[in-house]
Coordinates of C-alpha atoms and ligand atoms in Angstrom, one line a residue:
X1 CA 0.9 -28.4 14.7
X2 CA -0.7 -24.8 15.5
X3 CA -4.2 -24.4 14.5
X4 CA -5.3 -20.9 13.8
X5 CA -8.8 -20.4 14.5
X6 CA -10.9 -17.2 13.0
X7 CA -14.5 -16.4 14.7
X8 CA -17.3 -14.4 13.8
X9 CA -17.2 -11.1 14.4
X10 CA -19.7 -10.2 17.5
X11 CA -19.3 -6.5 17.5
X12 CA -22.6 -4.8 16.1
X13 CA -22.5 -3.3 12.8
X14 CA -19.1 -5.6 12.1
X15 CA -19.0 -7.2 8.8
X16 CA -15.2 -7.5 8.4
X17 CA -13.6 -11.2 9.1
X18 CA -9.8 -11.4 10.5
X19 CA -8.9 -14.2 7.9
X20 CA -9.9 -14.2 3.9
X21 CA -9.8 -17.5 2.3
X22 CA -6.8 -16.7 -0.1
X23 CA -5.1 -16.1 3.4
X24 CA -6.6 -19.9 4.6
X25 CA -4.6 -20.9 1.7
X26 CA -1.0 -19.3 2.2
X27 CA -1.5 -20.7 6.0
X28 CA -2.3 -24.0 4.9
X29 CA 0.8 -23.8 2.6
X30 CA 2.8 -22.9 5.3
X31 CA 1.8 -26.3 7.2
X32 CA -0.6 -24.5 9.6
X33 CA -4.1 -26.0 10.4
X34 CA -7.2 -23.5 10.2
X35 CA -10.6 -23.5 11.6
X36 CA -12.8 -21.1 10.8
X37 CA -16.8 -20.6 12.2
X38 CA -19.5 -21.1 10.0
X39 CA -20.4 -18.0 8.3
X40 CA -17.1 -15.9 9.9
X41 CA -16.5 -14.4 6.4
X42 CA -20.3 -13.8 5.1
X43 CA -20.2 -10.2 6.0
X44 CA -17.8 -9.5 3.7
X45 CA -19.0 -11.6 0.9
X46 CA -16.4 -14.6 2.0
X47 CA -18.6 -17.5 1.9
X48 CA -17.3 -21.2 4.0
X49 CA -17.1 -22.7 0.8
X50 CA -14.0 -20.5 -0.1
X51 CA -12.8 -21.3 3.0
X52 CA -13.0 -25.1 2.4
X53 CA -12.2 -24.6 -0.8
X54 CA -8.5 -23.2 0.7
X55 CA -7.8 -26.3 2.9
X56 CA -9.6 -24.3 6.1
X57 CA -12.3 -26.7 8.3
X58 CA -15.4 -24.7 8.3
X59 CA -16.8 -25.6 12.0
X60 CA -19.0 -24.5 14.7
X61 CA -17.6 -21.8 16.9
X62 CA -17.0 -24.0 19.9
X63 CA -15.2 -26.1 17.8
X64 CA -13.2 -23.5 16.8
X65 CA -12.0 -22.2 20.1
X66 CA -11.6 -25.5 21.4
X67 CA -9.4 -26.3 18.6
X68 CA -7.3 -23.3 18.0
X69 CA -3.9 -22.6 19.6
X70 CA -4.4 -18.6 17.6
X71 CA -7.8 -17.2 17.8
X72 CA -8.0 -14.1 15.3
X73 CA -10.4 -11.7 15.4
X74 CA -10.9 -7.8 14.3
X75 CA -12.3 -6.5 17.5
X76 CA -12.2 -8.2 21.1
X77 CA -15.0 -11.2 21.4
X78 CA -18.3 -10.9 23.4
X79 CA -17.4 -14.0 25.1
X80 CA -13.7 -14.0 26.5
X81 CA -14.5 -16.6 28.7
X82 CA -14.7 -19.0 26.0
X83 CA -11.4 -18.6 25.9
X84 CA -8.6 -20.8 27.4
X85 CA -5.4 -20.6 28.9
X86 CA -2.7 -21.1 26.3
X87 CA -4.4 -19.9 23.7
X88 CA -3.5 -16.7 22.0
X89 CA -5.9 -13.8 21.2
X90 CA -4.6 -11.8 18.2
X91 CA -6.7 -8.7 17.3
X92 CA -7.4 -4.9 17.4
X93 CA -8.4 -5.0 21.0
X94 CA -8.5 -1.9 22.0
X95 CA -6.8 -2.1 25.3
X96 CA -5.9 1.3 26.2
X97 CA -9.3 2.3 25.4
X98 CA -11.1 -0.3 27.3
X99 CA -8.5 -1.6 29.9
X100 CA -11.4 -3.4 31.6
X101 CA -12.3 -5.8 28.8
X102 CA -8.1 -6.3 28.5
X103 CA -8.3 -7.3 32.6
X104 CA -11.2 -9.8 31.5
X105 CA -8.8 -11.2 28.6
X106 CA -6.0 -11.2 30.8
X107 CA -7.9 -13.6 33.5
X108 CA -8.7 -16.0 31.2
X109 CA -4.7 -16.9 31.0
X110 CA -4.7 -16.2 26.9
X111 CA -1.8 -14.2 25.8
X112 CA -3.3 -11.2 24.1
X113 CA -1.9 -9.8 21.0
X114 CA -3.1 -6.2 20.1
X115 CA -2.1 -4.8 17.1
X116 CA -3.7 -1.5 17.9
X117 CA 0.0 -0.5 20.0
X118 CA 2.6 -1.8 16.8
X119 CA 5.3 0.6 16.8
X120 CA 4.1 2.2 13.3
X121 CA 7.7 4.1 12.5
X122 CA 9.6 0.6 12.4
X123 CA 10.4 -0.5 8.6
X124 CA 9.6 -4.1 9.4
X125 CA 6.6 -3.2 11.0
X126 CA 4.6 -2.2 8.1
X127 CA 3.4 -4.8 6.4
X128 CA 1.9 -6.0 9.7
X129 CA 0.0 -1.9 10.5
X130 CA -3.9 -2.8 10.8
X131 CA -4.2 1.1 11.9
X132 CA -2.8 2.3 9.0
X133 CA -4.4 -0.1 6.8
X134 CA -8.0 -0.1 8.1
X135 CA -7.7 4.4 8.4
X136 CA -6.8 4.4 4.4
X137 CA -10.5 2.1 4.3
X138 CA -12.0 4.7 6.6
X139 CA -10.6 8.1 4.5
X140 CA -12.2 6.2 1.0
X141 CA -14.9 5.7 2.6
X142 CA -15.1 9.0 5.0
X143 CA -15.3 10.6 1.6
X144 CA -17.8 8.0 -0.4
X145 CA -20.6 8.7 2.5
X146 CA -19.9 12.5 2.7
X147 CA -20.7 12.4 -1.7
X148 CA -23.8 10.3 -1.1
X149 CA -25.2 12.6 1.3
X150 CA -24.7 15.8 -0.4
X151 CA -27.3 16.7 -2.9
X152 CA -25.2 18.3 -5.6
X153 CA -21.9 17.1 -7.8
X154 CA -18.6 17.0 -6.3
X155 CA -17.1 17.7 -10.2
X156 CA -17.3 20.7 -12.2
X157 CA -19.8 20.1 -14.9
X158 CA -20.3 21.7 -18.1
X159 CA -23.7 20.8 -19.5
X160 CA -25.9 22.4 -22.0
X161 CA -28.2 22.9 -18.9
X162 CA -25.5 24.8 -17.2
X163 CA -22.1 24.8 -15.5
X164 CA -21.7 23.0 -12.3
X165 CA -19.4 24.3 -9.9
X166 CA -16.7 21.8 -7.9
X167 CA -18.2 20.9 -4.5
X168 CA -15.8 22.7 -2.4
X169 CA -14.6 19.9 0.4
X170 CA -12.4 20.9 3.1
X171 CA -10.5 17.5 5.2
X172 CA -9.3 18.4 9.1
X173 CA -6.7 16.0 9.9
X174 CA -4.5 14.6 7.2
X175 CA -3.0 11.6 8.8
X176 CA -3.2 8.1 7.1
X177 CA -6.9 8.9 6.7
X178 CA -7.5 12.4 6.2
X179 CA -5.1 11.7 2.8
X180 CA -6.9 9.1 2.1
X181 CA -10.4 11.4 2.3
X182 CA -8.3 14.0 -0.1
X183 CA -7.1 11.7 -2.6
X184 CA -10.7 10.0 -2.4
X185 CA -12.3 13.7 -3.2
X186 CA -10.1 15.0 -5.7
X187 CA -10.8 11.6 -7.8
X188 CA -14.2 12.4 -7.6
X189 CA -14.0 16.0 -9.0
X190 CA -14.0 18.6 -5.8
X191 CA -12.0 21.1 -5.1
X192 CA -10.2 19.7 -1.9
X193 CA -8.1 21.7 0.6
X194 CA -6.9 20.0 4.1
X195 CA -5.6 21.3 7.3
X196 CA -3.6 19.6 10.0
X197 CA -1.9 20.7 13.4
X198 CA 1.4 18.4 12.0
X199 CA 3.9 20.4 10.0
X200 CA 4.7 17.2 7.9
X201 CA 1.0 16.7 7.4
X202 CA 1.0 19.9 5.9
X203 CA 3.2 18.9 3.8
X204 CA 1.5 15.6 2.9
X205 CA -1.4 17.6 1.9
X206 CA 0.6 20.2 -0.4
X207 CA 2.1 16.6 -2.3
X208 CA -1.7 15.3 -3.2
X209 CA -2.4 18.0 -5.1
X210 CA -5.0 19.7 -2.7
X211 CA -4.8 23.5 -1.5
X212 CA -3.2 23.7 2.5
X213 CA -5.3 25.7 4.7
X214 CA -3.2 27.7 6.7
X215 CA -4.4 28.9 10.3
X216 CA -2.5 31.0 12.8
X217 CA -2.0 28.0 14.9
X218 CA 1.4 26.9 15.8
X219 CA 2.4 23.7 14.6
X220 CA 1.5 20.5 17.2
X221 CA 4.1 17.6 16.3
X222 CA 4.2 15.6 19.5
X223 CA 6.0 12.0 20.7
X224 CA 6.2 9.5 18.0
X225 CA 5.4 12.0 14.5
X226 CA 1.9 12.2 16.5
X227 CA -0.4 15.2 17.2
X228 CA 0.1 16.5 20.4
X229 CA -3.2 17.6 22.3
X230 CA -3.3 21.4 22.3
X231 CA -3.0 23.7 24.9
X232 CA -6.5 25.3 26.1
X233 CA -4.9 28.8 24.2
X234 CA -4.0 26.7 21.3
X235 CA -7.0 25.4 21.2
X236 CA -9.1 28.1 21.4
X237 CA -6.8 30.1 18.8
X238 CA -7.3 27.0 16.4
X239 CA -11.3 26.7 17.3
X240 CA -12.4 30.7 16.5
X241 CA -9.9 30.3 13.0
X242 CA -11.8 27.2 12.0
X243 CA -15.0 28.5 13.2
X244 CA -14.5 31.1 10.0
X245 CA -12.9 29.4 7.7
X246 CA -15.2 26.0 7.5
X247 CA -18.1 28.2 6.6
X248 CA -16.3 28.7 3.3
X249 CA -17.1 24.5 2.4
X250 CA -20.2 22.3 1.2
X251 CA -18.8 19.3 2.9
X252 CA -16.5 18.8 5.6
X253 CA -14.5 15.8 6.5
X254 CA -13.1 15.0 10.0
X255 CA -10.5 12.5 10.9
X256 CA -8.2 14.2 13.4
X257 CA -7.4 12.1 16.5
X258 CA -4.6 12.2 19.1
X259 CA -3.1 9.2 20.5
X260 CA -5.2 7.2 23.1
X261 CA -7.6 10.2 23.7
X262 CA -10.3 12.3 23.1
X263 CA -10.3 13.9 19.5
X264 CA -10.3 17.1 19.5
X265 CA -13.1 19.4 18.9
X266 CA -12.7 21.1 15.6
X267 CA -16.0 21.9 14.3
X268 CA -18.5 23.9 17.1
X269 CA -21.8 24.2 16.9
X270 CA -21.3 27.6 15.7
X271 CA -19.1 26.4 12.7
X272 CA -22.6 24.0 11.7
X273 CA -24.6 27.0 12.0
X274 CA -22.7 28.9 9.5
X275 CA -22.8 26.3 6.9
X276 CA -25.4 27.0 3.8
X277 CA -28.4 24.5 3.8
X278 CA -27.2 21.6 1.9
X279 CA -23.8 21.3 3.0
X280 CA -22.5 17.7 5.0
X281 CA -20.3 17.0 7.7
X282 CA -18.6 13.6 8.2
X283 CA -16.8 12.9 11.6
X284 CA -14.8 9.9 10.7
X285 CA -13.1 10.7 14.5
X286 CA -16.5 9.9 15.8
X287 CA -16.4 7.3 18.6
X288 CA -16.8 6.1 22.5
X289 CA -14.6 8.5 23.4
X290 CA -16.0 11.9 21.2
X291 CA -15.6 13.3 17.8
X292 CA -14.2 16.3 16.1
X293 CA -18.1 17.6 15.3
X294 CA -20.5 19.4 17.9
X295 CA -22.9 16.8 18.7
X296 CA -22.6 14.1 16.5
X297 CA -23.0 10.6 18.0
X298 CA -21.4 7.4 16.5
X299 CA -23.8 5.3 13.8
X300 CA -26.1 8.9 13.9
X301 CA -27.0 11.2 10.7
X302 CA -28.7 14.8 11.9
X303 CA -29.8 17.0 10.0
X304 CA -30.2 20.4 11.9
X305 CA -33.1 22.5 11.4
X306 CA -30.8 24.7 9.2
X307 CA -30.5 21.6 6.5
X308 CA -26.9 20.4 7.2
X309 CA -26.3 17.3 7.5
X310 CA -23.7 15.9 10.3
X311 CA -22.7 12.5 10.0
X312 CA -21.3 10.3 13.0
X313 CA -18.9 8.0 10.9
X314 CA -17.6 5.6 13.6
X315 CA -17.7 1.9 11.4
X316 CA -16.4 3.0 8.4
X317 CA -13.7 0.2 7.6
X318 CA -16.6 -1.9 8.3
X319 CA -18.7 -0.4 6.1
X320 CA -16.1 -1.5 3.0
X321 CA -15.4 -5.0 4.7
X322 CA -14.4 -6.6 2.0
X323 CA -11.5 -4.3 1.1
X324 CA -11.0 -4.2 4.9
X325 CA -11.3 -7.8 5.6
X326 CA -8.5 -8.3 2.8
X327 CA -5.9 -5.7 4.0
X328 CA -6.0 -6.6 7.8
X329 CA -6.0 -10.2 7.2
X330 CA -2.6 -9.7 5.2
X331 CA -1.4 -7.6 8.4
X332 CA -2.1 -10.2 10.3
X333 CA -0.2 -13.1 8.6
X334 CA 2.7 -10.4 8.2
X335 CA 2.7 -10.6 12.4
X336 CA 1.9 -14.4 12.3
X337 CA 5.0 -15.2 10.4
X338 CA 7.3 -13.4 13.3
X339 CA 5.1 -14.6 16.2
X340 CA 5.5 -18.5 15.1
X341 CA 8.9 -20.4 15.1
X342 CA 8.9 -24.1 14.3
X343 CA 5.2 -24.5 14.4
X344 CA 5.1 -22.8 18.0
X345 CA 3.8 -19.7 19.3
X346 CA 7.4 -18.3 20.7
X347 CA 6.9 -14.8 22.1
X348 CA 10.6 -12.9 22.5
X349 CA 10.4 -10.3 24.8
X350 CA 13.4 -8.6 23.4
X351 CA 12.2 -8.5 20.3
X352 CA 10.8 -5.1 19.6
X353 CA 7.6 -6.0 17.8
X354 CA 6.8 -8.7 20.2
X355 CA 7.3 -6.5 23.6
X356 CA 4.8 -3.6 21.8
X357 CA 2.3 -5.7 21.2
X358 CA 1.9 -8.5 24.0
X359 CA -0.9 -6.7 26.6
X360 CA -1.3 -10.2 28.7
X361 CA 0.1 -13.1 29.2
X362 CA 0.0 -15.9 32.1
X363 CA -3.0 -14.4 33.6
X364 CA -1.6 -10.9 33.9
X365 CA -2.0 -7.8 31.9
X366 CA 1.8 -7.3 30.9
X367 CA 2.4 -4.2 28.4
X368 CA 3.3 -1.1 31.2
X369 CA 1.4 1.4 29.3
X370 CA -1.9 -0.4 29.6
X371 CA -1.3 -1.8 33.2
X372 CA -1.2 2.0 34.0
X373 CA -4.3 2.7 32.2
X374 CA -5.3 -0.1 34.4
X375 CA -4.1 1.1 37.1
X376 CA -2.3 -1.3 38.6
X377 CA 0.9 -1.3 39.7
X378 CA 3.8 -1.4 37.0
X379 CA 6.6 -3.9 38.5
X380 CA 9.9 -2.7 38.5
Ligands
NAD401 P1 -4.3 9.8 13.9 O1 -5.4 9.0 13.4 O2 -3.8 9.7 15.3 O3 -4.6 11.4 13.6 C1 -5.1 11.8 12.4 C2 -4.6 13.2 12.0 O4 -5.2 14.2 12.8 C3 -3.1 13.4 12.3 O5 -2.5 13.8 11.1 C4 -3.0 14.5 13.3 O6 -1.9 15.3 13.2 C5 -4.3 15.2 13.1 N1 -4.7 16.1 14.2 C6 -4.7 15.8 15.5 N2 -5.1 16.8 16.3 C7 -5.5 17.8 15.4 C8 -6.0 19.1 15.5 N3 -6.3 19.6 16.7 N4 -6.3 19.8 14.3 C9 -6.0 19.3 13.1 N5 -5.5 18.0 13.0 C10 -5.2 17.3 14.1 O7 -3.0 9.7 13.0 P2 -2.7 8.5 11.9 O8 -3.3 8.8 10.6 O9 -2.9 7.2 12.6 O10 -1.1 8.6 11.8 C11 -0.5 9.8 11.7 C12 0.9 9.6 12.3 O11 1.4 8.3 12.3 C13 1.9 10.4 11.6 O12 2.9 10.7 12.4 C14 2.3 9.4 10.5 O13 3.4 9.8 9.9 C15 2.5 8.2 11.5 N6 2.5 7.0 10.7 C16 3.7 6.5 10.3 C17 3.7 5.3 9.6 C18 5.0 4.7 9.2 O14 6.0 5.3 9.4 N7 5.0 3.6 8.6 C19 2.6 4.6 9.4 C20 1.4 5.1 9.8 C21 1.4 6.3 10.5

């Protein structure tokens, strides 16, 4: 019988858990064994009792990847080599962003499962989409931080000590997060507008409710509904047009990203300058590999010498793990229930799904987008 086996998370700053206990249970239910380390779910407030409590064993983490045929995670392991050959890693691991850790997987013989490459657009697909389901986390919280940090409401109030205007909030990228942010902001009161390169983002934005801030930029839809990267013109164009209008906004929330790179630069450092005293910028693109803020770092909060405040967001999903914890552990039994057949793992490699989303396998990094990230040779 497959046993599916859920670890602490060994990231720093990670509080989320790949399985929740109600999840233990449907597994369970489904004639699956789990084992789960001690204290896997106490980060997000899911104690080994619940666990237990679901049919789970509630064991030491050797035991658990000794025993498990599925290890699921959120992020990739400190210790891969604990790993064993015909085991399976399921997770967000990242592999096109860190195609060295996914050669280190890969030599271990595990077949690695990343559900950071799922193709998004497929119907069938959705139920099992950690990116979009972890990004709506990050846009509720993206905007949550941004209202604790700033020192005034975000509603109009009418008080007998006055009226308070609406914070006025502008969002820059309105994918799955950016609307998330919006819809997050408007709840709370402010007066929201959002901008985005995509012409059906644009759109998206219009539909919540919020005003669309319109640029003299041309519109950047690229492979896949994605944001293409901008040309250096384009880019320039967009960065001397934002540069004027943020200065209109008391807080600013980022979130614009392009697929497996850097995210683009949207607010310079002479943007932050023009901001009043007071005002807040979140970067909830804010990561390894950049952010859309001058100089803000991942896990950092500055506050320049003009009194604005520029937030490096980069954990946010973990930073609401319990809501997190929840929605990615139902992705992932949405993906377990195609990926096991008669109690067996049973990869096709025809199948769609199963092709995106298997990076190694048999000691060899398989998916051809990440063995040309690292740079090895694709076979024909
Ligand atoms: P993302 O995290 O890659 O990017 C966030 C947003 O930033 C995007 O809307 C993008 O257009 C925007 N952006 C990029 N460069 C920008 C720039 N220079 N200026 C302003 N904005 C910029 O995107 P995401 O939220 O993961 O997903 C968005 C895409 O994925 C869309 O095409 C969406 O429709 C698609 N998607 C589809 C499904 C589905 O069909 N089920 C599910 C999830 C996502």
């Amino acid at each position: 019988m497959t046993t599916i086996g859920v670890v602490r998370e060994t990231a720093p700053g990670e509080r989320r858990v790949a399985l929740v206990p109600e999840d233990a249970g449907r597994l369970r239910r489904d004639g699956l064994e789990v084992v789960v380390e001690c204290g896997a779910g106490a980060g997000a407030w899911y104690a080994d009792a619940a666990y237990a409590a679901a049919g789970a064993t509630v064991t030491s983490r050797v035991q658990v990847y000794a025993d498990s045929d599925i290890l699921l995670c959120v992020t990739p392991p400190d210790d891969v080599d604990a790993l064993h050959t015909g085991q399976t890693l399921v997770g967000l691991l990242a592999p096109l962003r860190d195609p060295v850790r996914c050669r280190q997987l890969a030599a271990t013989g595990v077949t690695a499962v990343s559900l950071d490459l799922l193709p998004r657009t497929l119907s069938r697909a959705q139920a099992m989409d950690a990116l979009t389901s972890q990004a709506n986390v990050a846009g509720y919280k993206a905007a949550l931080v941004a209202a604790d940090a700033y020192d005034a409401y975000l509603p109009m109030l009418m008080t007998a000590a006055g009226t308070a205007r609406p914070a006025r909030v502008l969002v820059l990228g309105a994918g799955v997060a950016g609307l998330q942010a919006i819809a997050t902001a408007r709840r709370l009161g402010a007066a929201v507008t959002g901008y985005d390169v995509r012409e059906a983002a644009r759109e998206d934005i219009a539909s919540t409710g919020a005003a669309v801030l319109t640029l003299d930029v041309p519109a950047a839809t690229g492979e896949g509904g994605y944001a293409r990267r901008l040309s250096e013109d384009e880019s320039r164009a967009q960065q001397e047009a934002l540069d004027t209008a943020v200065a209109g906004f008391d807080i600013v929330i980022t979130t614009a990203q392009v697929p497996d790179g850097r995210p683009p630069l949207l607010v310079t450092a002479a943007a932050l300058e023009a901001l009043r005293p007071g005002s807040v910028v979140v970067d909830a693109a804010s990561g390894p590999l950049g952010g859309n803020v001058a100089g803000s770092e991942p896990g950092r909060t500055v506050v320049s010498s003009r009194g604005v405040t520029v937030i490096g967001a980069a954990d946010l999903p973990a930073r609401v793990p319990q809501a997190a914890s929840s929605a990615y552990s139902r992705n992932l039994c949405a993906l377990l229930a195609g990926l096991i057949r008669d109690g067996e793992v049973a990869i096709d490699p025809e199948d769609e799904i199963h092709a995106a989303v298997v990076v190694a396998r048999d000691g060899e990094v398989v998916h051809p987008r990440v063995r040309a990230a690292t740079s090895e040779e694709v076979p024909s």
